[in-house]
Amino acid sequence: MTDKIFPNGLASDQIIRAKSILKKVNLKKICADNGVSYSIVINVLRGTSPRLECLRIVLDAANVELQKRDTLIQSF
């Protein structure tokens, strides 16, 4: 089975993985903290915006947030 490739170059499996990470965090807060427009990130996930760098910034921040949570949980 071939993944659908969106106009911005992302494959459907990449979008699914990004959404699964972003569902675990407060996306609006991460966007605001990193100076990235929430609507641009949503449009990238829909495949309608070519601004992949915005998605990369938000995913990096989300991964850091999740790592902090894991470290905090492990410290108990």
Coordinates of C-alpha atoms in Angstrom, one line a residue:
M1 CA 0.0 0.0 0.0
T2 CA 1.3 3.4 -1.0
D3 CA 0.9 6.4 1.3
K4 CA -0.8 9.4 0.0
I5 CA 1.6 12.2 -0.6
F6 CA 0.1 15.6 0.2
P7 CA 0.9 18.8 -1.9
N8 CA 3.4 19.9 0.8
G9 CA 5.4 16.7 0.4
L10 CA 4.4 15.0 3.6
A11 CA 3.2 11.4 3.4
S12 CA 0.1 10.3 5.2
D13 CA 2.0 8.2 7.7
Q14 CA 4.2 11.2 8.6
I15 CA 1.0 13.3 9.3
I16 CA -0.5 10.5 11.4
R17 CA 2.7 10.2 13.5
A18 CA 2.9 14.0 13.9
K19 CA -0.8 14.2 15.0
S20 CA -0.3 11.4 17.5
I21 CA 2.6 13.3 19.2
L22 CA 0.7 16.6 19.1
K23 CA -2.4 15.1 20.7
K24 CA -0.4 14.5 23.9
V25 CA 0.5 18.2 24.4
N26 CA -1.2 21.6 24.5
L27 CA -0.6 22.5 20.9
K28 CA -1.9 26.1 21.2
K29 CA 0.5 26.8 24.1
I30 CA 3.5 25.3 22.3
C31 CA 2.7 27.3 19.2
A32 CA 2.5 30.5 21.3
D33 CA 5.7 29.7 23.2
N34 CA 7.6 29.2 20.0
G35 CA 6.2 32.0 18.0
V36 CA 4.5 29.8 15.5
S37 CA 1.0 30.3 14.2
Y38 CA -1.4 27.6 15.3
S39 CA -3.4 27.9 12.1
I40 CA -0.3 27.4 10.0
V41 CA 0.5 24.2 11.9
I42 CA -3.0 22.9 11.4
N43 CA -2.8 23.7 7.7
V44 CA 0.5 21.9 7.4
L45 CA -1.1 18.8 9.0
R46 CA -4.0 19.1 6.5
G47 CA -1.5 19.2 3.7
T48 CA -2.4 22.6 2.5
S49 CA 0.5 24.7 3.7
P50 CA 4.1 24.2 2.6
R51 CA 5.6 25.7 5.8
L52 CA 7.1 22.4 7.1
E53 CA 9.6 24.3 9.2
C54 CA 6.8 25.5 11.5
L55 CA 5.7 21.9 12.0
R56 CA 9.3 20.8 12.8
I57 CA 9.6 23.6 15.4
V58 CA 6.4 22.5 17.1
L59 CA 7.2 18.8 17.0
D60 CA 10.7 19.5 18.5
A61 CA 9.1 21.5 21.3
A62 CA 6.4 18.8 21.9
N63 CA 9.1 16.1 22.1
V64 CA 11.0 18.1 24.7
E65 CA 7.8 18.6 26.7
L66 CA 7.0 14.8 26.6
Q67 CA 10.6 14.0 27.7
K68 CA 10.2 16.4 30.6
R69 CA 7.0 14.6 31.6
D70 CA 8.6 11.2 31.4
T71 CA 11.6 12.4 33.5
L72 CA 9.2 13.8 36.1
I73 CA 7.2 10.6 36.3
Q74 CA 10.3 8.5 36.6
S75 CA 11.6 10.7 39.5
F76 CA 8.7 9.5 41.7

